[in-house]
Short mmCIF file of C-alpha atoms and ligand atoms in Angstrom, two decimals:
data_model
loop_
_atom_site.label_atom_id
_atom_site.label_comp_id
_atom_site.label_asym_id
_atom_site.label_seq_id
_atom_site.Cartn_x
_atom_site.Cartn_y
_atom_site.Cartn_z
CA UNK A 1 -6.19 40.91 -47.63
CA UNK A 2 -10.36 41.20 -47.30
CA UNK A 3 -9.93 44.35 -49.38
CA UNK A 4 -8.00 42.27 -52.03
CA UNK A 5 -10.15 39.25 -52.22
CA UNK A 6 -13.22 41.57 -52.53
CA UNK A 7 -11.90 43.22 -55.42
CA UNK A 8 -11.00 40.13 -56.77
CA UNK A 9 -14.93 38.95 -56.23
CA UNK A 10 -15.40 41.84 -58.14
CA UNK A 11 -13.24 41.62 -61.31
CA UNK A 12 -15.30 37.90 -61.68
CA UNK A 13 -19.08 39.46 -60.93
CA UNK A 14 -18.21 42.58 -63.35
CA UNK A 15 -16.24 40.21 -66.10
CA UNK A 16 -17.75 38.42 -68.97
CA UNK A 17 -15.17 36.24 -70.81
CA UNK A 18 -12.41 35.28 -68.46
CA UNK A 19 -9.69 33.20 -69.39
CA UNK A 20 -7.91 31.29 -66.63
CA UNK A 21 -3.93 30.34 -66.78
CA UNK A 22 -3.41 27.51 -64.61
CA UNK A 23 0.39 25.85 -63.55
CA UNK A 24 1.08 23.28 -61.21
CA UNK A 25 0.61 25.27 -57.83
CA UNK A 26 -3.60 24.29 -58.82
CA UNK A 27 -2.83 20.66 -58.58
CA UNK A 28 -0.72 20.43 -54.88
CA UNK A 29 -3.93 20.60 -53.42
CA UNK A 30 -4.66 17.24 -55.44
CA UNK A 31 -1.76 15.75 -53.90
CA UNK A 32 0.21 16.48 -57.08
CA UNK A 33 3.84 17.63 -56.38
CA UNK A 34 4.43 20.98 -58.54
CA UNK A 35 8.02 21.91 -59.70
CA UNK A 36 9.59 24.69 -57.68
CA UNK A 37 8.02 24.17 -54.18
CA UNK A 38 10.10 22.81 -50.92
CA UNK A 39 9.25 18.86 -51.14
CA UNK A 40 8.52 19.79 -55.29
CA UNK A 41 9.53 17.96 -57.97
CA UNK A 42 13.00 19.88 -58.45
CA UNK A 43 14.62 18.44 -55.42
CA UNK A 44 14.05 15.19 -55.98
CA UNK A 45 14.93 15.01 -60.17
CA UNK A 46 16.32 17.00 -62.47
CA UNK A 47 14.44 17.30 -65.30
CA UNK A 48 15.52 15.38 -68.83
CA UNK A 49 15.67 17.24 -71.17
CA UNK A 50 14.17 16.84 -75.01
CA UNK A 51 17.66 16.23 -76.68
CA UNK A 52 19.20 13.71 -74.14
CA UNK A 53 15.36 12.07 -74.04
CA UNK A 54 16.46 11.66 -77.75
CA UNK A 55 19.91 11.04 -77.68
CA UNK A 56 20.02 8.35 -75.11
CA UNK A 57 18.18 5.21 -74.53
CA UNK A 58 19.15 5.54 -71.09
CA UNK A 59 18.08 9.16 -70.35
CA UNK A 60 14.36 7.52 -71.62
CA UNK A 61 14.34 4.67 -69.71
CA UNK A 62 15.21 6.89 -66.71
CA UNK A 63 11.81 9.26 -67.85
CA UNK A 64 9.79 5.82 -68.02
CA UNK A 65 10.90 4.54 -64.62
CA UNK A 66 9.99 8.50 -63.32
CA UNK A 67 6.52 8.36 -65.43
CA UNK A 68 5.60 4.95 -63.40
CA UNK A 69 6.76 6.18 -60.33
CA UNK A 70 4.17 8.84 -60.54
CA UNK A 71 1.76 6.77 -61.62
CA UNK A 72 -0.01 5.83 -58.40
CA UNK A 73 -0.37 9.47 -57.45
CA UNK A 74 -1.38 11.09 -60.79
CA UNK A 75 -3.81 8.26 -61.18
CA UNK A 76 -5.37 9.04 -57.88
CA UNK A 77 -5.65 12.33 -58.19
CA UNK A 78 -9.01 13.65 -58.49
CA UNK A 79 -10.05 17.87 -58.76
CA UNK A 80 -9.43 20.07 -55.74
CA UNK A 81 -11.63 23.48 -54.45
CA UNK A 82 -9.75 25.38 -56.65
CA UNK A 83 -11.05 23.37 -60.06
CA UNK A 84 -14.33 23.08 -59.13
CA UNK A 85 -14.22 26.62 -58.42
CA UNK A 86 -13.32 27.51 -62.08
CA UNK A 87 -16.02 24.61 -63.01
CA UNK A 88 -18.56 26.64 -61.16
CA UNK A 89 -18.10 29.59 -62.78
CA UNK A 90 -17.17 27.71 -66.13
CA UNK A 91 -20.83 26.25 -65.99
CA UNK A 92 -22.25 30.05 -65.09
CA UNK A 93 -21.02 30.75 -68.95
CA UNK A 94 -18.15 33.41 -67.54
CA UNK A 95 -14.91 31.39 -68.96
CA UNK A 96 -14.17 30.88 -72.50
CA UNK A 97 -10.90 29.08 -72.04
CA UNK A 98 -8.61 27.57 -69.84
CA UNK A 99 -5.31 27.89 -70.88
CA UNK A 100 -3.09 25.14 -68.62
CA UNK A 101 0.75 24.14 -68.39
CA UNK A 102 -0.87 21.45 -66.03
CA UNK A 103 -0.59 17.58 -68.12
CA UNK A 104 -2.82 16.28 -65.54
CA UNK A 105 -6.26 16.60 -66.86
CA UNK A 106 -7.75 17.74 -63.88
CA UNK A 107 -9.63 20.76 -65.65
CA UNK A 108 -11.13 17.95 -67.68
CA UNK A 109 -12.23 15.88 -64.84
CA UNK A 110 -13.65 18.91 -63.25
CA UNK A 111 -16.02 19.22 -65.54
CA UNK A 112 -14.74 21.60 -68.28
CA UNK A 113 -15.20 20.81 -72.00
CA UNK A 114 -12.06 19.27 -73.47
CA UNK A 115 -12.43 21.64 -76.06
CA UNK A 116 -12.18 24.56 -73.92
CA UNK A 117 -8.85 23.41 -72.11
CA UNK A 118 -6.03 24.47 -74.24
CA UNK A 119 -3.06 22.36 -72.71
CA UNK A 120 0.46 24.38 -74.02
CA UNK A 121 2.11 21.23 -71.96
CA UNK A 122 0.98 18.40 -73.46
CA UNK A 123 -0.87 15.81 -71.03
CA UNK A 124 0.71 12.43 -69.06
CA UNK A 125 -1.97 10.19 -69.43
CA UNK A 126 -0.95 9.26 -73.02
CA UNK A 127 1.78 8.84 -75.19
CA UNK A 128 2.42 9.19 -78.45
CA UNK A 129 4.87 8.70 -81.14
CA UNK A 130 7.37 11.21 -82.08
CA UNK A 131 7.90 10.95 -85.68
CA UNK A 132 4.08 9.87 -87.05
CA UNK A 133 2.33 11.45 -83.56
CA UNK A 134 0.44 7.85 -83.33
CA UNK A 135 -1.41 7.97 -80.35
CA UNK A 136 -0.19 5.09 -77.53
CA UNK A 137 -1.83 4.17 -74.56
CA UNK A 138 0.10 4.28 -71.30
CA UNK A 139 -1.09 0.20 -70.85
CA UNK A 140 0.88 -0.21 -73.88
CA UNK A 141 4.10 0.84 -72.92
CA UNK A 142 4.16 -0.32 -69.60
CA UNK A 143 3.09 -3.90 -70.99
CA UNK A 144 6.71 -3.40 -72.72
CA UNK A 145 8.53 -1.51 -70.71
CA UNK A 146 7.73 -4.17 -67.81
CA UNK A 147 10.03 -6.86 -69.97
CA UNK A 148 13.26 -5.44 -68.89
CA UNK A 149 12.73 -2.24 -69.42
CA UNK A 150 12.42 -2.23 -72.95
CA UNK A 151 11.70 1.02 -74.80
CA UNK A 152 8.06 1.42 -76.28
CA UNK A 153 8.37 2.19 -80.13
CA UNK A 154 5.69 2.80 -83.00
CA UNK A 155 3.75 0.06 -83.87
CA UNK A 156 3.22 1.91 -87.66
CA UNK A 157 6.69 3.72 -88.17
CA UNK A 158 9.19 2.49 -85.46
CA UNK A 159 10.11 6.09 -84.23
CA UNK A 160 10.27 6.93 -80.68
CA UNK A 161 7.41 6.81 -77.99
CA UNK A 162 6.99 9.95 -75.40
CA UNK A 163 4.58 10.70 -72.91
CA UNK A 164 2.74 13.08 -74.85
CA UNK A 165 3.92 16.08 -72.45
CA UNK A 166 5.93 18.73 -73.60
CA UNK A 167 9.59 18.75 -72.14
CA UNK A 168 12.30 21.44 -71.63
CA UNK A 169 13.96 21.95 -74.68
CA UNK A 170 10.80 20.36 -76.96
CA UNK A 171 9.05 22.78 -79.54
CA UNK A 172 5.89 24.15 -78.14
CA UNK A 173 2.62 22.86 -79.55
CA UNK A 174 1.65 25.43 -82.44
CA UNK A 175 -2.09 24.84 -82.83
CA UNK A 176 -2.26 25.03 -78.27
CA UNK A 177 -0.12 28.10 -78.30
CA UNK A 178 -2.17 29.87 -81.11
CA UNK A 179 -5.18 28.81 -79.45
CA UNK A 180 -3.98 30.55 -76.14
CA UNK A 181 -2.83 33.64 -77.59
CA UNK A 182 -5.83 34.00 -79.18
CA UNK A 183 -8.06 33.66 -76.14
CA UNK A 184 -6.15 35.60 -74.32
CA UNK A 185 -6.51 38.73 -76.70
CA UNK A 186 -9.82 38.35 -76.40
CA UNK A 187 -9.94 38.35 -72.50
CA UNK A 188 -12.08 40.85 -70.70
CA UNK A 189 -10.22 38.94 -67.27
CA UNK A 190 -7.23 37.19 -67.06
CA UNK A 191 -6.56 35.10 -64.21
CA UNK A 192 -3.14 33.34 -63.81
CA UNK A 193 -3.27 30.92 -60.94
CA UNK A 194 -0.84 28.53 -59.17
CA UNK A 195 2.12 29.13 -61.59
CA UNK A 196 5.73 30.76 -60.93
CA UNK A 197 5.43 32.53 -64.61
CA UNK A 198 8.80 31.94 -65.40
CA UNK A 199 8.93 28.81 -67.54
CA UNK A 200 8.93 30.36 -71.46
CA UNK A 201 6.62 31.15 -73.21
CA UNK A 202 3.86 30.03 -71.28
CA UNK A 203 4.63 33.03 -69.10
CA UNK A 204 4.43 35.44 -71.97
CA UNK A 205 0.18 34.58 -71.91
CA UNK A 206 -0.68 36.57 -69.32
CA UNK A 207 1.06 39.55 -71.07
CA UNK A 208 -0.63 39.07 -74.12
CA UNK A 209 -3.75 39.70 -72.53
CA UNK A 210 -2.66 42.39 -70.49
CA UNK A 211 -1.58 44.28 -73.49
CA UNK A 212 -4.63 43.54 -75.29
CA UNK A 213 -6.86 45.04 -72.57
CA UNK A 214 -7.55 42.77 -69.77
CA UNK A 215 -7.20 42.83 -66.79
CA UNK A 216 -4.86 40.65 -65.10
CA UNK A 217 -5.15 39.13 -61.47
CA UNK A 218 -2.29 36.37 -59.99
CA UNK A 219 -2.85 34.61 -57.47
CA UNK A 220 0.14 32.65 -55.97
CA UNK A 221 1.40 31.53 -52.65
CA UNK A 222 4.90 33.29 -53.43
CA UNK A 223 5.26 36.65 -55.59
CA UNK A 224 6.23 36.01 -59.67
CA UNK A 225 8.29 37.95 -61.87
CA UNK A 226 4.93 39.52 -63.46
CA UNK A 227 3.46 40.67 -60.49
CA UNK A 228 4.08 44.27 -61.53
CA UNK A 229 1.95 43.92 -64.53
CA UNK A 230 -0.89 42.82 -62.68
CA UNK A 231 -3.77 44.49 -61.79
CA UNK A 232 -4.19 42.46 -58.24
CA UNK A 233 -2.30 39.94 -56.81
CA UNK A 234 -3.19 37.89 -54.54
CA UNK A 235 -0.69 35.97 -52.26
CA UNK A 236 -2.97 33.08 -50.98
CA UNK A 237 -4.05 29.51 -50.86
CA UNK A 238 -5.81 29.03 -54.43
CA UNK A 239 -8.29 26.33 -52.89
CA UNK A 240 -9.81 28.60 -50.15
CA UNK A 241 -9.14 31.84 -51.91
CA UNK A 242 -11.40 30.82 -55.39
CA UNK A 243 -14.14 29.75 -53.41
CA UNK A 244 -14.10 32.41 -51.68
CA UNK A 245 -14.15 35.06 -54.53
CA UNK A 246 -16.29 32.87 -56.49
CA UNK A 247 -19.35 32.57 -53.92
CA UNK A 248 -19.14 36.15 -53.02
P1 NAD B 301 5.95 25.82 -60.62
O1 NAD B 301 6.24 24.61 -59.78
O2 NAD B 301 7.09 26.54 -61.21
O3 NAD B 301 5.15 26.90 -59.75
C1 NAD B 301 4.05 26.54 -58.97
C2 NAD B 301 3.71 27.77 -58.12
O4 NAD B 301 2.52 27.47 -57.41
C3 NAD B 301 4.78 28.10 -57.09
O5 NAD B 301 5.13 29.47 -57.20
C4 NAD B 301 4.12 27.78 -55.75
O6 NAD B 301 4.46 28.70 -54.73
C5 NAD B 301 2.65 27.92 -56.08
N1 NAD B 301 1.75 27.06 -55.30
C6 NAD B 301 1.86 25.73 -55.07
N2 NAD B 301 0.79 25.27 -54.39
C7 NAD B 301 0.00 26.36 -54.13
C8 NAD B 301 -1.22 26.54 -53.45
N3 NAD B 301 -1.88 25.52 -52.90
N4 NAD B 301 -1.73 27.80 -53.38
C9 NAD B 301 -1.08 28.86 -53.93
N5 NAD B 301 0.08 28.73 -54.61
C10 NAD B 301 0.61 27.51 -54.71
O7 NAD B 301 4.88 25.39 -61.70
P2 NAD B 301 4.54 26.03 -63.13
O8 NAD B 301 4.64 27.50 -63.10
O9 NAD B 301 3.30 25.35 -63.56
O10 NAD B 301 5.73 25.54 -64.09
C11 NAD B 301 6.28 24.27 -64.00
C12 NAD B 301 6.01 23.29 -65.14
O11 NAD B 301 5.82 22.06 -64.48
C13 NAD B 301 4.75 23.48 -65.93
O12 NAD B 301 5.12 23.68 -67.20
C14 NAD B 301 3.98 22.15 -65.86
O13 NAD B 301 3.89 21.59 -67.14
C15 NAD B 301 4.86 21.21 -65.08
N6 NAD B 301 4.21 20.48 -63.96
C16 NAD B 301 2.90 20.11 -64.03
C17 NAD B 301 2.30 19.44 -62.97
C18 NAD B 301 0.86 19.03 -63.08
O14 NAD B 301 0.38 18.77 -64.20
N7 NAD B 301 0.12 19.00 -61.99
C19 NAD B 301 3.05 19.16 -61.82
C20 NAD B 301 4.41 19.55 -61.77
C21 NAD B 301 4.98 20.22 -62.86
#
């Protein structure tokens, strides 16, 4: 393991443009439940999908009354060790992007440019109108949703409001998803942290820059389907293990 986290503290010192891959395993540490874990997300809900989100007012209020529930936590949640990790090195000048499936903003609050955070996911603490893409604060809709559970619509064109994440079944985000293939061609190191790599295609990322040179380093608590094309993996806590690697 000593020999492994050393030549992962050397992949950072020897790299110069390192694009990090983040999924929800970054954010437990935060207090933020991730999907696939024991006690995640997955054993508690299943997820709603994007055509019964449209096709039934009840399938929405039920994502409401889930987006609420979370509320308290997500809004408490503040950056672990592992994010101000990246933020160290972010603010040495060695990371050009961070790609995330994360829609929690931590990166943000960490200290990373907004600009620099390409979010394939989409982000909770928004929401915004399907058919114009209005922007609608969260106050908004729980000021209406709090009147019997009324569903929040568009104040210019009526359509339906969403948290402004992206669900299964939903079309990816072009711009976000050209963005991240983009900076992951032009990786020199490729880190993919805290994800199980198999939602699609988020998990095709990390190949991208693999086959465009990089190279490619997970670090997970349990081994992922693209641990073979990896240069190093790294089974391990990602709080303790980044600062480790990145004081070295
Ligand atoms: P996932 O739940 O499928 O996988 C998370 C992985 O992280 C797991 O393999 C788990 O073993 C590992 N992990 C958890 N905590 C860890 C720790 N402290 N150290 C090391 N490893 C740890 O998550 P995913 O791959 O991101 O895919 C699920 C989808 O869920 C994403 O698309 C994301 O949008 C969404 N999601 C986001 C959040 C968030 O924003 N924080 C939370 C839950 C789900």
């Amino acid at each position: 393991m000593e020999a492994d986290l050393d030549k992962f503290s050397k992949f950072v010192k020897d790299s110069r443009s390192i694009v990090i891959f983040t999924g929800a395993g970054i954010s437990t540490e935060s207090g933020i439940p991730d999907f696939r874990s024991p006690g995640g997300l997955w054993e508690k809900h299943r997820p709603i999908d994007f055509s019964e989100f449209l096709a039934s007012e009840e399938a929405r209020r039920e994502s409401w009354r889930r987006k609420f529930a979370m509320e308290p936590v997500l809004s408490k949640a503040t950056p672990n060790k592992g994010h101000m990790a990246i933020s160290s090195l972010y603010a040495q000048g060695k990371i050009a992007a961070v790609i995330t499936q994360n829609i929690d903003g931590l990166h943000q609050a960490s200290g990373i440019e907004e600009e620099d955070v390409i979010e394939v996911h989409g982000n909770t603490t928004y929401a915004k109108c399907l058919n114009c893409h209005e922007r609608v604060s969260l106050d908004e809709v729980r000021e209406v949703f709090s009147i019997e559970e009324t569903l929040p619509t568009c104040g210019h064109c009526g359509g339906i409001v969403k948290t402004a994440t992206i669900s299964f079944g939903q079309p990816m985000p072009v711009m976000e998803m050209r963005r991240a293939e983009a900076a992951a061609q032009a990786a020199d190191l490729f880190l993919a942290i805290g994800s199980s790599l198999v939602v699609y295609p988020a998990a095709d990322i990390p190949l991208v820059a693999k086959q465009a040179g990089a190279r490619l380093v997970i670090l997970n608590r349990e081994p992922t389907p693209l641990d073979r094309f990896a240069d190093l993996v790294v089974q391990g806590e990602i709080g303790e293990t980044l600062e480790y690697v990145t004081k070295l």
